[in-house]
Each structure stands twice: as structure tokens, then as C-alpha cells.
Amino acid sequence: MRIGLLQFNIAFGKKDRNFETVTHLIKNESADLWVFPELFNTGYLFTSQDEVENLSEDIPNGVTTEFLKKLSNENNCTIVAGLAEKDKNHFYNSAVVVKEGKVIGFYRKIHLFDNEKKWFAPGNLPFQVWDIGTAKIGVMICFDWIFPEATRTLALRGADIICHPSNLVLPFCQDAMVTRCIENRVFAITANRIGKEVRNGQELKFSGCSQITGCLGEIIHRAKAKEEQTFVCEIDPLLAKNKYITENNDIFNDRRIRMYE
Ligand code: ACM
């Protein structure tokens, strides 16, 4: 199975430009599964609720989901991509899963980071796993990484690959994902963005270094901090089914849940 990520500098509020960038970036590569960054269509640093409202969209009928359906159909692949979602009067930092022209699911970020709490409601849907034929995938978004429960829950529900759209600002995630993958024996695709946003006197720098982590914790690829990049590699997702540690230890069967309460 071929899995890939995109790392680029998202232009705030310029959806068409961001659509062009991702179309161009994946055009010469083929992958079964692509992960794009968090809020890949809008950018991150919102400055008012009106802005959030104007830029967020319905799933599955908004322009971004329509664009992703078409792109996944043309490229015969599954895409996991972050976007701001509008559901009646509620706004979520979400990610949609589209496979060959159809929406198969979406996730609403459960652990909101910093000022995201001003703009978005915390995710109200459970962690879910989708079977895309070549593997079972689960989705978490950026800051979810710091809660081991996120990856654990997805892994316990059968995810072989954690799709992890991100707009990282702290420097710890890439190293932490090594542990997340070792302790759950899963693959992870952390698709981060690069660049900085300066809006209304606020500034945020995004740390790049997008990463594909193998199910034994090996760093299959870590991108540079400041360069736009497309990366694709071949993996065997079946490796993630094997939770064996020794003849006498299995990561999941050895859990002593009663002792954790
Ligand atoms: C983050 O969760 N975007 C830092």
C-alpha cells in the first residue's frame, strides 16, 4: 500500500489557491492514501467568529468536500484533509475522509488547542475507524497527539494507520509519535504545514517536519522544517495487526484495565 503526505504553506482565507496547491502537489505521485494538513483550505489563525463562520463549510456538501471528492476520484485514492466545519450553529475543527469520489466519514477534533477554544466546539463524535480496503484508518487532529488516549482508542478500535492532519506549533509531536506508534503498533501519517501567519497583531509559526512513522516506531520519513513537500512510501499495513512483543506479551491482551481505574 502506498501512503503519502503533503506539507505546504497554507494561504489564509484563499481556498482556491490552496486547492490549486494540493492539486499540483499530488499530480505527479500516486498513493492509495493521502493526508493533508489541518485546516488545509482556510489557514489557522482566525481573528473573529464571523471569519470562522464565513470560512467554515457543511460536510458533505461544502465546496471543499466537493473539491476533495473530485480530487480523490481523479487520483483513485483516499484523502484525509482538515477543514473548518459548520453544522447549523456549531463550528468544528474537522477532517473529512473521502474515497474515490465519496465521503466515507469525518472527525471533529476532540482536544482543542489554545485559542481554537474561542472559535470551535470540541468534537462530539467518538473516535472512529474506516476500512478503506487496503487498511483500516483512524483520524486524529494535531493536538490530539498529546493525549495518548486518542491513538490508543483508535488502535483498540482496529486502526492500522493513524491519519493525523496537523498545524503544529510545539516541537514535541514528531518524537511523541514514535512512542504512540510503538505502544500501539500502528503506522502514523502526521501531515503538518509550514510557514507563518500574522493576523491582527498575532503571529504563529508552524513547524513543518511532517512525519510518517512506522509501527515499530521507525521514522520512515521526516520532512524539512521549512520546505513544501510531497512524500509517498510503500508500507505493509498488515504489520500493524500483529501486537506481539514476546511469546508471553501482547500489547493489547496484556492491558490490565481494572488496575488503571
Ligand atoms: C494544534 O493543535 N493545531 C496545535
PDB file of N, CA and C and ligand atoms in Angstrom, residues 38-39 44 93 109 111-114 116 141-145 164-170 192 204 206, ligand 1:
ATOM      1  N   GLU A  38      -4.079  19.977   8.756  1.00  0.00           N
ATOM      2  CA  GLU A  38      -5.261  20.520   9.449  1.00  0.00           C
ATOM      3  C   GLU A  38      -5.661  21.836   8.751  1.00  0.00           C
ATOM      4  N   LEU A  39      -6.952  22.115   8.640  1.00  0.00           N
ATOM      5  CA  LEU A  39      -7.465  23.375   8.075  1.00  0.00           C
ATOM      6  C   LEU A  39      -6.726  23.733   6.777  1.00  0.00           C
ATOM      7  N   TYR A  44      -5.166  28.889   9.689  1.00  0.00           N
ATOM      8  CA  TYR A  44      -5.383  28.561  11.102  1.00  0.00           C
ATOM      9  C   TYR A  44      -5.777  29.736  11.994  1.00  0.00           C
ATOM     10  N   ASN A  93     -13.391  22.008  14.246  1.00  0.00           N
ATOM     11  CA  ASN A  93     -12.127  21.826  13.530  1.00  0.00           C
ATOM     12  C   ASN A  93     -12.133  20.344  13.123  1.00  0.00           C
ATOM     13  N   LYS A 109     -12.281  17.454  15.774  1.00  0.00           N
ATOM     14  CA  LYS A 109     -11.159  17.484  16.742  1.00  0.00           C
ATOM     15  C   LYS A 109     -11.671  17.505  18.186  1.00  0.00           C
ATOM     16  N   HIS A 111      -9.644  17.377  21.141  1.00  0.00           N
ATOM     17  CA  HIS A 111      -8.844  18.181  22.084  1.00  0.00           C
ATOM     18  C   HIS A 111      -8.408  19.470  21.382  1.00  0.00           C
ATOM     19  N   LEU A 112      -9.098  20.553  21.690  1.00  0.00           N
ATOM     20  CA  LEU A 112      -8.799  21.829  21.026  1.00  0.00           C
ATOM     21  C   LEU A 112      -7.585  22.491  21.667  1.00  0.00           C
ATOM     22  N   PHE A 113      -6.767  23.153  20.842  1.00  0.00           N
ATOM     23  CA  PHE A 113      -5.533  23.781  21.305  1.00  0.00           C
ATOM     24  C   PHE A 113      -5.737  25.292  21.459  1.00  0.00           C
ATOM     25  N   ASP A 114      -5.415  25.808  22.629  1.00  0.00           N
ATOM     26  CA  ASP A 114      -5.300  27.252  22.867  1.00  0.00           C
ATOM     27  C   ASP A 114      -6.532  28.011  22.326  1.00  0.00           C
ATOM     28  N   GLU A 116      -8.147  27.965  19.710  1.00  0.00           N
ATOM     29  CA  GLU A 116      -9.184  27.217  18.977  1.00  0.00           C
ATOM     30  C   GLU A 116     -10.454  27.123  19.823  1.00  0.00           C
ATOM     31  N   ILE A 141      -6.574  14.874  15.072  1.00  0.00           N
ATOM     32  CA  ILE A 141      -6.072  16.139  14.523  1.00  0.00           C
ATOM     33  C   ILE A 141      -5.084  16.765  15.506  1.00  0.00           C
ATOM     34  N   CYS A 142      -3.940  17.105  14.978  1.00  0.00           N
ATOM     35  CA  CYS A 142      -2.887  17.863  15.649  1.00  0.00           C
ATOM     36  C   CYS A 142      -2.800  17.597  17.153  1.00  0.00           C
ATOM     37  N   PHE A 143      -3.233  18.540  18.009  1.00  0.00           N
ATOM     38  CA  PHE A 143      -3.014  18.485  19.461  1.00  0.00           C
ATOM     39  C   PHE A 143      -3.561  17.213  20.111  1.00  0.00           C
ATOM     40  N   ASP A 144      -4.400  16.468  19.425  1.00  0.00           N
ATOM     41  CA  ASP A 144      -4.854  15.167  19.945  1.00  0.00           C
ATOM     42  C   ASP A 144      -3.655  14.272  20.281  1.00  0.00           C
ATOM     43  N   TRP A 145      -2.494  14.559  19.648  1.00  0.00           N
ATOM     44  CA  TRP A 145      -1.321  13.695  19.870  1.00  0.00           C
ATOM     45  C   TRP A 145      -0.901  13.641  21.342  1.00  0.00           C
ATOM     46  N   HIS A 164      -3.172  11.965  10.578  1.00  0.00           N
ATOM     47  CA  HIS A 164      -3.004  12.999  11.593  1.00  0.00           C
ATOM     48  C   HIS A 164      -2.741  14.371  10.956  1.00  0.00           C
ATOM     49  N   PRO A 165      -3.807  14.996  10.405  1.00  0.00           N
ATOM     50  CA  PRO A 165      -3.647  16.340   9.852  1.00  0.00           C
ATOM     51  C   PRO A 165      -3.237  17.293  10.979  1.00  0.00           C
ATOM     52  N   SER A 166      -2.243  18.154  10.713  1.00  0.00           N
ATOM     53  CA  SER A 166      -1.708  18.986  11.785  1.00  0.00           C
ATOM     54  C   SER A 166      -1.360  20.382  11.317  1.00  0.00           C
ATOM     55  N   ASN A 167      -1.349  21.300  12.301  1.00  0.00           N
ATOM     56  CA  ASN A 167      -0.782  22.657  12.166  1.00  0.00           C
ATOM     57  C   ASN A 167       0.036  22.852  13.430  1.00  0.00           C
ATOM     58  N   LEU A 168       1.160  22.167  13.528  1.00  0.00           N
ATOM     59  CA  LEU A 168       1.895  22.091  14.799  1.00  0.00           C
ATOM     60  C   LEU A 168       2.657  23.373  15.087  1.00  0.00           C
ATOM     61  N   VAL A 169       2.614  23.776  16.354  1.00  0.00           N
ATOM     62  CA  VAL A 169       3.423  24.916  16.784  1.00  0.00           C
ATOM     63  C   VAL A 169       4.419  24.507  17.873  1.00  0.00           C
ATOM     64  N   LEU A 170       4.109  23.465  18.630  1.00  0.00           N
ATOM     65  CA  LEU A 170       5.044  22.969  19.653  1.00  0.00           C
ATOM     66  C   LEU A 170       6.013  21.975  18.991  1.00  0.00           C
ATOM     67  N   ASN A 192       1.924  17.976   8.502  1.00  0.00           N
ATOM     68  CA  ASN A 192       1.971  19.296   9.135  1.00  0.00           C
ATOM     69  C   ASN A 192       2.097  20.369   8.053  1.00  0.00           C
ATOM     70  N   LEU A 204       1.891  33.256  14.416  1.00  0.00           N
ATOM     71  CA  LEU A 204       2.145  31.840  14.715  1.00  0.00           C
ATOM     72  C   LEU A 204       3.053  31.266  13.647  1.00  0.00           C
ATOM     73  N   PHE A 206       4.553  27.714  12.071  1.00  0.00           N
ATOM     74  CA  PHE A 206       4.245  26.280  12.032  1.00  0.00           C
ATOM     75  C   PHE A 206       5.521  25.518  11.719  1.00  0.00           C
TER      76      PHE A 206
HETATM   77  C1  ACM B   1      -2.750  22.430  17.024  1.00  0.00           C
HETATM   78  O1  ACM B   1      -3.437  21.572  17.586  1.00  0.00           O
HETATM   79  N1  ACM B   1      -3.068  22.894  15.835  1.00  0.00           N
HETATM   80  C2  ACM B   1      -1.537  22.948  17.657  1.00  0.00           C
END
